[in-house]
Tab-separated table of C-alpha atoms and ligand atoms in Angstrom:
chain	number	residue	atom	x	y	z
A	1	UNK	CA	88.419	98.987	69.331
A	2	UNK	CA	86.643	95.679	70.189
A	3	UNK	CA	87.617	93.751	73.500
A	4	UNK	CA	85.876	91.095	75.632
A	5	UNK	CA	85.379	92.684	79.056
A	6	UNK	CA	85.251	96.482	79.315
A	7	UNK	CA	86.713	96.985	83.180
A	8	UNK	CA	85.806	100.895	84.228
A	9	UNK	CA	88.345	101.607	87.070
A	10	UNK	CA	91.974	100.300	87.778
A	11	UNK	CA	91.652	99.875	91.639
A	12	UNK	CA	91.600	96.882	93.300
A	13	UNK	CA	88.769	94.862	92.054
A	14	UNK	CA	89.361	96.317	88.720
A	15	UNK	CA	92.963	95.208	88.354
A	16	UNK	CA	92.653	91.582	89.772
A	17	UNK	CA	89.339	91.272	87.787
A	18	UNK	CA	91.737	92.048	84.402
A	19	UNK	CA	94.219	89.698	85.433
A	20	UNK	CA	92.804	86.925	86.691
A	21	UNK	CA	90.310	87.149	83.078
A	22	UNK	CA	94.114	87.701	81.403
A	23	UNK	CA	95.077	84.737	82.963
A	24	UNK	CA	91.619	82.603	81.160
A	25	UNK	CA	92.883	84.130	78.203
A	26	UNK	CA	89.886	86.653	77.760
A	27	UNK	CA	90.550	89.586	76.484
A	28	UNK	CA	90.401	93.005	78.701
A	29	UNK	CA	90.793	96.780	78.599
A	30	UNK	CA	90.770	98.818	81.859
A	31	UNK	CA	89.347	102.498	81.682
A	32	UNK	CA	91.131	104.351	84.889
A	33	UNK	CA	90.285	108.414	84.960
A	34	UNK	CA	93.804	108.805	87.733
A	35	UNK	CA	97.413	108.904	86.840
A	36	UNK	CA	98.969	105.429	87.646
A	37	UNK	CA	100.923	107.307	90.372
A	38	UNK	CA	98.091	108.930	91.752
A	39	UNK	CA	96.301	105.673	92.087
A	40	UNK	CA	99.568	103.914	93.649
A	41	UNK	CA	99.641	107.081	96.006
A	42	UNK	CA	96.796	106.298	97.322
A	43	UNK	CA	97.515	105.114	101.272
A	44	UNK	CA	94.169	102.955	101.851
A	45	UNK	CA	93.596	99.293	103.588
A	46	UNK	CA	95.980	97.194	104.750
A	47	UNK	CA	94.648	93.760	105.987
A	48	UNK	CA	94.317	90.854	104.063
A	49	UNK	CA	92.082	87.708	104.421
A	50	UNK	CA	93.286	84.380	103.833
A	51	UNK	CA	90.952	83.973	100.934
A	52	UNK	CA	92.510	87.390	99.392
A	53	UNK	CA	96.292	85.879	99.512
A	54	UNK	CA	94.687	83.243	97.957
A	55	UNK	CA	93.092	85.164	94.813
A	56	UNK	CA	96.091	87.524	94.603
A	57	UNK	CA	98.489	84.309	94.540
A	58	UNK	CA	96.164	82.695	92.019
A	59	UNK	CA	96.683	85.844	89.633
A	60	UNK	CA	100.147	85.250	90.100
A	61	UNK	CA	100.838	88.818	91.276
A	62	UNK	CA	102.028	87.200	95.243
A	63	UNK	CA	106.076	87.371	95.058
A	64	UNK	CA	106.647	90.292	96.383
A	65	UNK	CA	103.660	89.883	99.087
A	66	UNK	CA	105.668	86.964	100.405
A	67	UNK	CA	108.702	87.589	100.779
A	68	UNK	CA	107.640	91.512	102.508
A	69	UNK	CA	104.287	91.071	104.467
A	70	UNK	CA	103.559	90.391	107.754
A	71	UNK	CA	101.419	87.978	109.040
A	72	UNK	CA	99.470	87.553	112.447
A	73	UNK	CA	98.349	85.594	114.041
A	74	UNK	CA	95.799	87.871	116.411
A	75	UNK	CA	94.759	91.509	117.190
A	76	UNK	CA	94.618	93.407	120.672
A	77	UNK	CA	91.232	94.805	121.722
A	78	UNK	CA	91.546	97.688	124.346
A	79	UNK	CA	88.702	99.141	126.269
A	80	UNK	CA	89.484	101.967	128.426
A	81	UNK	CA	92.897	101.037	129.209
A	82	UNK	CA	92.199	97.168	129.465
A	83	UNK	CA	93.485	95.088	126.888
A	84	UNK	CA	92.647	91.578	125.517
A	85	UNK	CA	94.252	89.569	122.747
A	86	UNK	CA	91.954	87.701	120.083
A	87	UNK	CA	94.258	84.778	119.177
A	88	UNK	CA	92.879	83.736	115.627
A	89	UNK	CA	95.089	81.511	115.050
A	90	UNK	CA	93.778	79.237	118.373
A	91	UNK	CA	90.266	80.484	117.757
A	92	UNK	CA	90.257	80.061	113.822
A	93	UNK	CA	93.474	77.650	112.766
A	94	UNK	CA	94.322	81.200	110.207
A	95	UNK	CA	95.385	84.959	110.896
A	96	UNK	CA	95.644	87.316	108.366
A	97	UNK	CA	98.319	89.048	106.112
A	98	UNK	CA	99.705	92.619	106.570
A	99	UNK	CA	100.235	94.058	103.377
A	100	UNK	CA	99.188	97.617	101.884
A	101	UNK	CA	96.818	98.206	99.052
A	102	UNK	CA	98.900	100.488	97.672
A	103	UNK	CA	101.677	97.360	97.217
A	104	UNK	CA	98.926	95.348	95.727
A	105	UNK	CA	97.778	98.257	93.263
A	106	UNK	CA	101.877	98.464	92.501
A	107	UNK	CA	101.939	94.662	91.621
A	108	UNK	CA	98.800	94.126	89.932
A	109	UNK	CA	100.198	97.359	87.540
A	110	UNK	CA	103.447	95.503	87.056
A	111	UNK	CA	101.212	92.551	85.830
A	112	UNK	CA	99.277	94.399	83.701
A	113	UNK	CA	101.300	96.641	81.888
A	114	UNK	CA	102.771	93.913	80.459
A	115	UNK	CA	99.962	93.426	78.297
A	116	UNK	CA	100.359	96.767	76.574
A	117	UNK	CA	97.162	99.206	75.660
A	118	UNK	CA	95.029	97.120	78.086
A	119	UNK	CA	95.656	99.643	80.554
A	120	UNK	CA	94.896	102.771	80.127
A	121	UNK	CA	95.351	105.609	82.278
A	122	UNK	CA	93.828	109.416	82.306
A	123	UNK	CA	90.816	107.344	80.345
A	124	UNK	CA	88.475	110.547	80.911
A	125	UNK	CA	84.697	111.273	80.421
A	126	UNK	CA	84.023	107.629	80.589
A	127	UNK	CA	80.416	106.722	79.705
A	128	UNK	CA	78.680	103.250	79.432
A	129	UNK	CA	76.503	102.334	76.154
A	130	UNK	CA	73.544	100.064	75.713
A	131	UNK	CA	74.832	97.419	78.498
A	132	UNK	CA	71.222	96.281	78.586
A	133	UNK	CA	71.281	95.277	75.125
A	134	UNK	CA	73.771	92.661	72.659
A	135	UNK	CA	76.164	95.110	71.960
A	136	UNK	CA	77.390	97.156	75.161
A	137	UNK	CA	79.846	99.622	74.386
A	138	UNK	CA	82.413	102.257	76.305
A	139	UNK	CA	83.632	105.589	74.912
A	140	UNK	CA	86.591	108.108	76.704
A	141	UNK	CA	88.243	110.364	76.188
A	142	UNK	CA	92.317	110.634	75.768
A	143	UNK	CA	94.739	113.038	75.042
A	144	UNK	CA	92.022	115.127	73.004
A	145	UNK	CA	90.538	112.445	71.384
A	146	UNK	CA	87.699	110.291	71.880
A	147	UNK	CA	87.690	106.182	71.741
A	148	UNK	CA	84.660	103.972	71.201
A	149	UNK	CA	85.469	100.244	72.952
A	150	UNK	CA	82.775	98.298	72.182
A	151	UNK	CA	82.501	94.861	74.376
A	152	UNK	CA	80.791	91.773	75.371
A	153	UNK	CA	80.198	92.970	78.949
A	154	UNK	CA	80.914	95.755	81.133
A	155	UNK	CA	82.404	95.448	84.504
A	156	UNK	CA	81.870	98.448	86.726
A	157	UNK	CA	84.754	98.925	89.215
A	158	UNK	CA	85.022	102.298	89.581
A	159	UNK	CA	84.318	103.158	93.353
A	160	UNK	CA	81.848	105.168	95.112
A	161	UNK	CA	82.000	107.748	93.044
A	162	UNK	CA	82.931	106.305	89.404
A	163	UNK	CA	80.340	106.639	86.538
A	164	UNK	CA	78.744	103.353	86.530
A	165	UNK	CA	76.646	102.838	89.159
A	166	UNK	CA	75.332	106.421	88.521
A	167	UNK	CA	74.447	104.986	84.831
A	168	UNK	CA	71.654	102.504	85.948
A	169	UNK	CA	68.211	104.154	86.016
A	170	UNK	CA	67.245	105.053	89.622
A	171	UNK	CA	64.191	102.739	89.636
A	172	UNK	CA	66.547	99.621	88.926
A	173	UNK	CA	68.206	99.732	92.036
A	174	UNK	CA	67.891	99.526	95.386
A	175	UNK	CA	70.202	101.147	98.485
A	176	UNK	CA	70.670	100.582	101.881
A	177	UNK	CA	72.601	103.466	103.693
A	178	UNK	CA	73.804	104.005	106.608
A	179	UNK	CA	75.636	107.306	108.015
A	180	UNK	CA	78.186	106.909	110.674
A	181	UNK	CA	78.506	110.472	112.327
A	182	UNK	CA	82.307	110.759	112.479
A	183	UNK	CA	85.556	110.241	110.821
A	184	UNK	CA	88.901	108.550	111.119
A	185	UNK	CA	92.296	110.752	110.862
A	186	UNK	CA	94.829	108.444	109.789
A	187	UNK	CA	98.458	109.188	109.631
A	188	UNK	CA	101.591	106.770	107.806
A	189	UNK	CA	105.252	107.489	109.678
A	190	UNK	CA	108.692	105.941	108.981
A	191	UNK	CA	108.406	104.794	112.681
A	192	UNK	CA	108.554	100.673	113.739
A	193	UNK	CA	105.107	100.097	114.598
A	194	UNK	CA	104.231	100.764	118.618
A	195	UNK	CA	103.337	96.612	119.079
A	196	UNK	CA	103.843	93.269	116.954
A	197	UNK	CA	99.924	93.464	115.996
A	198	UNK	CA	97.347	95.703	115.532
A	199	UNK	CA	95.577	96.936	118.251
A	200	UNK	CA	92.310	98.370	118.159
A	201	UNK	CA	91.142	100.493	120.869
A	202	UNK	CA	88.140	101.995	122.468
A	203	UNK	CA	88.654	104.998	124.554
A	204	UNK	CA	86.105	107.700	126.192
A	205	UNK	CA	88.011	110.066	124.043
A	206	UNK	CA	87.712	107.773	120.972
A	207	UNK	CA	88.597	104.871	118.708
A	208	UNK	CA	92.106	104.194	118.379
A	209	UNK	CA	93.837	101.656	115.838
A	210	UNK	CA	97.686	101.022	115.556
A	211	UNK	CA	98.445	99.348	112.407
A	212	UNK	CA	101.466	98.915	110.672
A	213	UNK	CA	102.312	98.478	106.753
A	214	UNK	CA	106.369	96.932	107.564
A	215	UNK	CA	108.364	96.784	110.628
A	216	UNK	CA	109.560	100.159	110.061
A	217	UNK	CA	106.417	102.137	108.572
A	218	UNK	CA	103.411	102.347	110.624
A	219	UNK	CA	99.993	103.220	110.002
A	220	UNK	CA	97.671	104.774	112.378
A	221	UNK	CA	94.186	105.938	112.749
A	222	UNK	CA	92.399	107.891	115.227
A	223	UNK	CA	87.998	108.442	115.489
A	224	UNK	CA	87.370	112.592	114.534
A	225	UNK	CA	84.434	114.700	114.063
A	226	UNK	CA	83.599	114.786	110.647
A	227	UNK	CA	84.114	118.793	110.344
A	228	UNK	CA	87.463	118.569	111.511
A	229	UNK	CA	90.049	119.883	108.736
A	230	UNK	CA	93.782	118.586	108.698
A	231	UNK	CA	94.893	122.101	109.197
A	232	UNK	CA	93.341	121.345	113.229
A	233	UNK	CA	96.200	117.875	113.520
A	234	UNK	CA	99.765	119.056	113.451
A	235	UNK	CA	101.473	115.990	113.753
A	236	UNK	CA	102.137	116.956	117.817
A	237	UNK	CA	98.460	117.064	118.411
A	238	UNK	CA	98.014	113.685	116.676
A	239	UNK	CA	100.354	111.671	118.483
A	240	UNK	CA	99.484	113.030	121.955
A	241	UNK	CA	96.035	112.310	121.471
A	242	UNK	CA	96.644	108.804	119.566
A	243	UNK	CA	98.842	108.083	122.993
A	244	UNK	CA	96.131	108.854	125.271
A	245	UNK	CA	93.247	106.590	123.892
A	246	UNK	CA	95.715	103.627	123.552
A	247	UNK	CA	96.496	101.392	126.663
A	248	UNK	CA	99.112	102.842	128.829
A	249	UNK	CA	102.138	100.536	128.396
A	250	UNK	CA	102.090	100.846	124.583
A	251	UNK	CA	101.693	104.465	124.660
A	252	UNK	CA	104.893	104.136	126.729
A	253	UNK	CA	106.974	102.284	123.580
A	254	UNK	CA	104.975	104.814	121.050
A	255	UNK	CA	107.916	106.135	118.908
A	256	UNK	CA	106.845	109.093	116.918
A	257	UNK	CA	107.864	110.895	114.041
A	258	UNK	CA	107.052	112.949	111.017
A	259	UNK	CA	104.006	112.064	109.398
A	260	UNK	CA	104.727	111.432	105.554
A	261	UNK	CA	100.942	110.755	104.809
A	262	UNK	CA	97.907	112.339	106.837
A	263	UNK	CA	94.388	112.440	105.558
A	264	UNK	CA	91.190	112.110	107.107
A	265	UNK	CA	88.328	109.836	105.151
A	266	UNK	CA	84.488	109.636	106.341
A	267	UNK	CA	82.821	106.543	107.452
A	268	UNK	CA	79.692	104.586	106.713
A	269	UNK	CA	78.075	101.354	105.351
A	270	UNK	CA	76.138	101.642	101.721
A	271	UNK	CA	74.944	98.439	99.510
A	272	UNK	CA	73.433	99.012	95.864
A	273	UNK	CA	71.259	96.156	95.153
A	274	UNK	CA	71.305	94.272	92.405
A	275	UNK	CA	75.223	93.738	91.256
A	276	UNK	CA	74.406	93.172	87.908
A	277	UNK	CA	72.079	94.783	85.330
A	278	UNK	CA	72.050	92.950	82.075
A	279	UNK	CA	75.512	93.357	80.355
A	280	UNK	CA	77.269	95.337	83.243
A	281	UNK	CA	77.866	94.552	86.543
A	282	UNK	CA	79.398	96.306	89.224
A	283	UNK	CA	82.039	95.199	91.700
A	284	UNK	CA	83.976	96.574	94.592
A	285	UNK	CA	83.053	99.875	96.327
A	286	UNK	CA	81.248	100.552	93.171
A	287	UNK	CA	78.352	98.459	94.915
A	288	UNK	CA	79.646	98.601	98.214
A	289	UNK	CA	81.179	100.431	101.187
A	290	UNK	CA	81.678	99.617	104.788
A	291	UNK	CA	83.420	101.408	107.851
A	292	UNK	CA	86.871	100.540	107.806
A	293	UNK	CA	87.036	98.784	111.310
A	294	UNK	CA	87.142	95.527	110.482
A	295	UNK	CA	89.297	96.097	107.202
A	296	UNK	CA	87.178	94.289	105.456
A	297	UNK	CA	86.239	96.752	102.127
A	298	UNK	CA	89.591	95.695	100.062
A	299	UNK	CA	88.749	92.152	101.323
A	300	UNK	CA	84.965	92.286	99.379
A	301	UNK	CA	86.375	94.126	96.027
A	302	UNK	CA	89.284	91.264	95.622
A	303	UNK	CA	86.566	88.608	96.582
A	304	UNK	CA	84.087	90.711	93.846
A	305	UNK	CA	86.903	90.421	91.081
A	306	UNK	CA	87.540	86.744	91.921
A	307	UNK	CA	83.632	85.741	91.146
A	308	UNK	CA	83.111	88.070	88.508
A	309	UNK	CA	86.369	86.795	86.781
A	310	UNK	CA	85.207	82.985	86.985
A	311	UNK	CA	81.809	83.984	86.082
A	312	UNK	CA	83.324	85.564	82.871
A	313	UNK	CA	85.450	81.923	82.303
A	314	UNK	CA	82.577	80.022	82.686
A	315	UNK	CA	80.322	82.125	80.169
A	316	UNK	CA	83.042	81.723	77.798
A	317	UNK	CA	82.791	77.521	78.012
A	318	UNK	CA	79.004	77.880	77.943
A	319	UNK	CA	77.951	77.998	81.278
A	320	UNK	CA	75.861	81.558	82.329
A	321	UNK	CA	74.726	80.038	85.800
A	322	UNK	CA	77.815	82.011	87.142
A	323	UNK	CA	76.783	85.206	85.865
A	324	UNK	CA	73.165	84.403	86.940
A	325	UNK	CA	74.167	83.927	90.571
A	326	UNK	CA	76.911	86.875	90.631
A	327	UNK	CA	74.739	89.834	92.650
A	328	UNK	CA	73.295	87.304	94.956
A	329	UNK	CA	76.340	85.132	95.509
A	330	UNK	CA	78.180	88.294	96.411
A	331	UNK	CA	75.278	89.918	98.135
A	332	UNK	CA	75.686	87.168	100.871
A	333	UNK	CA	78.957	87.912	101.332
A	334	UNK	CA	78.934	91.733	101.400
A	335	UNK	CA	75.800	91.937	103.838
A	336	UNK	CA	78.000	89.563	106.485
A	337	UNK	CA	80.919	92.181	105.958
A	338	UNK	CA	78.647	95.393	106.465
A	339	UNK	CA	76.927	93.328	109.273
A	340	UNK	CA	80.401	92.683	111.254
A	341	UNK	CA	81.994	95.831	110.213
A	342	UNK	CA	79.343	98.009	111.835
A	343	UNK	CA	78.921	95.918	114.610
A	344	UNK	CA	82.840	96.639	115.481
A	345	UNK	CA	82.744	100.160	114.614
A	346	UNK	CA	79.840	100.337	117.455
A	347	UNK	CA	81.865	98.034	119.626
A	348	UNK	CA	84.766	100.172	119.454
A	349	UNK	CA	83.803	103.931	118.845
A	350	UNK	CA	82.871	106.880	121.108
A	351	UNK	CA	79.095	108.053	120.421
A	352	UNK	CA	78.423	111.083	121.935
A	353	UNK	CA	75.411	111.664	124.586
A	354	UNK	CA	74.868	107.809	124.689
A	355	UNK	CA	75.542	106.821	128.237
A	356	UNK	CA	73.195	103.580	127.666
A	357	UNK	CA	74.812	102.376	124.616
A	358	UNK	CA	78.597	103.072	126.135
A	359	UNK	CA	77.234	100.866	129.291
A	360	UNK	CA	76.332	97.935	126.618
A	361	UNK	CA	79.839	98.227	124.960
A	362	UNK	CA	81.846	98.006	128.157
A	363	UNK	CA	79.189	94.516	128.438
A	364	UNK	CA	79.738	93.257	124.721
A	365	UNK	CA	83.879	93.691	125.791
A	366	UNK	CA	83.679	91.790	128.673
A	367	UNK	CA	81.658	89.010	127.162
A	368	UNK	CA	84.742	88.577	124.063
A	369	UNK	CA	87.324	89.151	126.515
A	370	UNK	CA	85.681	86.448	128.736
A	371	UNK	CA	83.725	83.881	126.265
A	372	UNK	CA	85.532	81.682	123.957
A	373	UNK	CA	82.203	81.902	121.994
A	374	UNK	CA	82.457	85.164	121.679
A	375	UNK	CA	85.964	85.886	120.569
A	376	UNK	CA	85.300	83.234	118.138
A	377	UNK	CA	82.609	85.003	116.372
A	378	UNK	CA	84.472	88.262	116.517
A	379	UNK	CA	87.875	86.388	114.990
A	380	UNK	CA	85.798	84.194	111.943
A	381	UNK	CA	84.523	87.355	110.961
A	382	UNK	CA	87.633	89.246	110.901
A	383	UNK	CA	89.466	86.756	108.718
A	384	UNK	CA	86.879	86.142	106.644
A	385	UNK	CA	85.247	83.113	107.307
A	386	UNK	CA	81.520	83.274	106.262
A	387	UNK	CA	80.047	79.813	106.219
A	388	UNK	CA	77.573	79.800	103.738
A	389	UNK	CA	78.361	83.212	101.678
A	390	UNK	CA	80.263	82.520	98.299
B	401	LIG	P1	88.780	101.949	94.352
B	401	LIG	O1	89.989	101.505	95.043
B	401	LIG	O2	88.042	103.113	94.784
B	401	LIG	O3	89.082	101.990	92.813
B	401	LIG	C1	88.211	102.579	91.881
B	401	LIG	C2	89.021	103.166	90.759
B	401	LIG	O4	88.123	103.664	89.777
B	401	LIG	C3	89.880	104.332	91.204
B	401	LIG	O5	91.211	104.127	90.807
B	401	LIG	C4	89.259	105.543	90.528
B	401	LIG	O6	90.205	106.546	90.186
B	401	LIG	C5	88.606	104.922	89.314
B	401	LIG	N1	87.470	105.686	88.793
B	401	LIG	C6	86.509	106.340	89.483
B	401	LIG	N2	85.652	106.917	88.664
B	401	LIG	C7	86.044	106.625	87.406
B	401	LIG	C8	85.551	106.935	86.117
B	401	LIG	N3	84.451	107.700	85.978
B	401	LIG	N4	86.206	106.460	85.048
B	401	LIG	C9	87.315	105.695	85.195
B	401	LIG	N5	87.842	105.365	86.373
B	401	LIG	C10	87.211	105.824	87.475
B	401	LIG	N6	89.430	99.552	103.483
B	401	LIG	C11	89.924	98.845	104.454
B	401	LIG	O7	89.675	97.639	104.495
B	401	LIG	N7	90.744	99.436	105.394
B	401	LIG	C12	91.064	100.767	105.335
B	401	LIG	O8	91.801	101.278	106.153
B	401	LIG	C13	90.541	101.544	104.333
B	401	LIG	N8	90.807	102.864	104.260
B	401	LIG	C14	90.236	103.594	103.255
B	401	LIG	C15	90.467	104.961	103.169
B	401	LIG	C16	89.865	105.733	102.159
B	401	LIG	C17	90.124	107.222	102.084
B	401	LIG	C18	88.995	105.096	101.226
B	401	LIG	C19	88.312	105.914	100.148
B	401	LIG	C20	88.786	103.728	101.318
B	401	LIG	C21	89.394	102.975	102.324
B	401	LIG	N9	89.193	101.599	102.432
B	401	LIG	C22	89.710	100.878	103.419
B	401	LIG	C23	88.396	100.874	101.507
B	401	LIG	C24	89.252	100.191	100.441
B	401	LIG	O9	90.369	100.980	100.147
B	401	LIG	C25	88.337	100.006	99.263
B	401	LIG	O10	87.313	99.130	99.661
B	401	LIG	C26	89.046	99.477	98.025
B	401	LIG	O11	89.909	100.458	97.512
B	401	LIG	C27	88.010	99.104	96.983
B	401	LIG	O12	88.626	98.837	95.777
B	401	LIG	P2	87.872	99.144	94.428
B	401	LIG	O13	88.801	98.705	93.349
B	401	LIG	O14	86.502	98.605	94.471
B	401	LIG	O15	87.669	100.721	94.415
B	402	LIG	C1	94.193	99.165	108.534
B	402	LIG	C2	92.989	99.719	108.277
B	402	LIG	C3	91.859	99.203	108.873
B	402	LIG	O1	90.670	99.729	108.625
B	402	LIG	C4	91.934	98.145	109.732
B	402	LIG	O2	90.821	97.685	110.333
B	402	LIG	C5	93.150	97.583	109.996
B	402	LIG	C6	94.287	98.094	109.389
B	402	LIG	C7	95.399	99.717	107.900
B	402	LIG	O3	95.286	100.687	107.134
B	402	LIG	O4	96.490	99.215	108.178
């Protein structure tokens, strides 16, 4: 099998990158090791930037986003009780889009299915060949047999995890780490969501965030140790702690209910440095990851696909300089993100045995709730406005 762009991983970034190349006519196969239920089961992010409606409306995958997300026009910050709203919309001119990545994994399948054998599922053993030569090539495994895809470039979209970052030799790359030492415990309920936007909230017990995926499914996440198991959060214990670190008149108007989705992910910031090594270049978490706080890592792997795929259009007319810039376009882009996202994960967290740095959080919320300045900064960043990244 010969294509144009070998894509490993059918996330995000790996399914808009295959559309969007689909829709420059250049030809595409995407490896994924998961079921395509198992990958639209997956209950992750659910924020979108501007510039993300914008990609995903651009791939033409967008009908169903508009006619069933929400959009907002602010956030509430609480600290200890006290809340304040970040208006975006005055502070900006944009808000941002309400819509879950499991919808956008379900519509850029729908796309791409379409385009039969360009998809393939339960790809498995997938390994990476020569990609710093001419002829790159992929081979996997299905269904007992193996398949050799050779390619004109590979594009590594496979997560923290996947197979292609861990394919570059160790003395090619560079990364920056950063541990955060807890977790959130997130739970999805058939309830309507506790307020009309998110609200994010520091408490001395904890980090709090209401979210919501539709006006009658809401998402919520609370801060936990990291050694906590799920078996320690019946959903009793969850709500009555959820209702303690939020402000008081919302935890009044909390409805509850059975949790149909409860899991409990780790946090912290990581950056591999470069993007690209010769024929393959990585995109997405497979390069980056960043605290959830300021919902920003779905944001990066669309805005990933969306260079890499008009890189890939403009090597095809004869221009490279696209592919040149790629890693440090994106770089600039992805540093601001891990920049703002653990600066709000500080902001908003408990740290234990830190009476100095709680003292300079109840400070930095005082100066946003009281500083135009300052809940400007904090509202570019969260709808991704990043003057002078790509
Ligand atoms: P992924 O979505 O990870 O997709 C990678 C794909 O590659 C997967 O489908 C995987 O099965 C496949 N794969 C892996 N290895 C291989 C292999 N060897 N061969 C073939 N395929 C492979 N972001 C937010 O903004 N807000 C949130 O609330 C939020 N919550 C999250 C919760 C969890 C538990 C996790 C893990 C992430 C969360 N994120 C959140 C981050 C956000 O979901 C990711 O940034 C986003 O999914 C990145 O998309 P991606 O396509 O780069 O990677
Ligand atoms: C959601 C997740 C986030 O990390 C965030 O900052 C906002 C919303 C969510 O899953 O809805």
């Amino acid at each position: 099998m010969r294509t144009q762009v070998a894509i490993i991983g059918g996330g995000p970034a790996g399914l808009l990158l295959s559309q969007l190349l689909h829709l420059e006519g250049i030809d595409n196969v995407v490896l994924e090791r998961r079921s395509r239920a198992y990958v639209e089961g997956r209950i992750r992010a659910g924020v979108l930037e501007p510039g993300t409606v914008e990609l995903l409306t651009r791939a033409g995958v967008a009908e169903r986003m508009r006619r069933e997300a929400l959009y907002h026009d602010g956030i509430h910050l609480a600290f200890d009780g006290r809340s304040t709203r970040i208006d975006f919309k005055a502070l900006t001119g944009t808000g941002v889009t309400v819509y879950g990545q499991t919808s956008i994994t379900e519509d850029l399948n729908e796309a791409r299915t379409a385009a039969i054998g360009k998809l393939v599922f339960e790809a498995e053993d997938v390994a990476l060949h020569d990609f710093n030569g001419p002829h790159p090539s992929v081979t996997y495994r299905r269904d007992g047999v193996t398949h050799e895809l050779a390619c004109d470039f590979i594009a590594g979209c496979d997560g923290s995890h996947g197979v292609s970052r861990a394919s570059v030799p160790e003395r090619a790359i560079r990364i920056f780490e950063r541990e955060v030492p807890f977790g959130w415990l997130g739970v999805l309920s058939e309830t309507p969501p506790v307020a009309d936007e998110l609200i994010y909230a520091h408490h001395e017990r904890g980090f709090a965030l209401c979210s919501m995926r539709s006006k009658t499914r809401s998402r919520y996440y609370v801060q936990c140790p990291l050694t906590d198991s799920l078996e320690a959060w019946p959903d009793a214990r969850f709500w009555d702690e959820l209702k303690r670190r939020i402000p008081k008149e919302d935890g009044a108007r909390l409805i509850t209910g059975p949790s149909v989705e409860k899991s409990i992910a780790p946090l912290r910031s990581f950056v591999a440095e470069p993007m690209q090594f010769e024929r393959l270049f990585l995109a997405g978490d497979a390069a980056h990851i960043v605290p959830p706080t300021g919902a920003k890592g779905l944001n990066l792997a669309c805005a990933d696909a969306g260079a890499l795929a008009a890189a890939f259009a403009a090597h095809y007319r004869g221009d490279d300089s696209g592919l040149d810039t790629y890693s440090e376009r994106c770089l600039k882009r992805v540093w601001r993100a891990v920049r703002f996202s653990w600066w709000y994960t500080a902001l908003t967290h408990r740290f234990d045995d830190d009476p100095f740095g709680a003292r300079l959080q109840q400070a930095e919320f005082e100066m946003i709730a009281t500083s135009r300045a300052a809940a400007t900064t904090l509202a570019e960043n969260y709808v991704g406005i990043f003057p002078g990244a790509a």
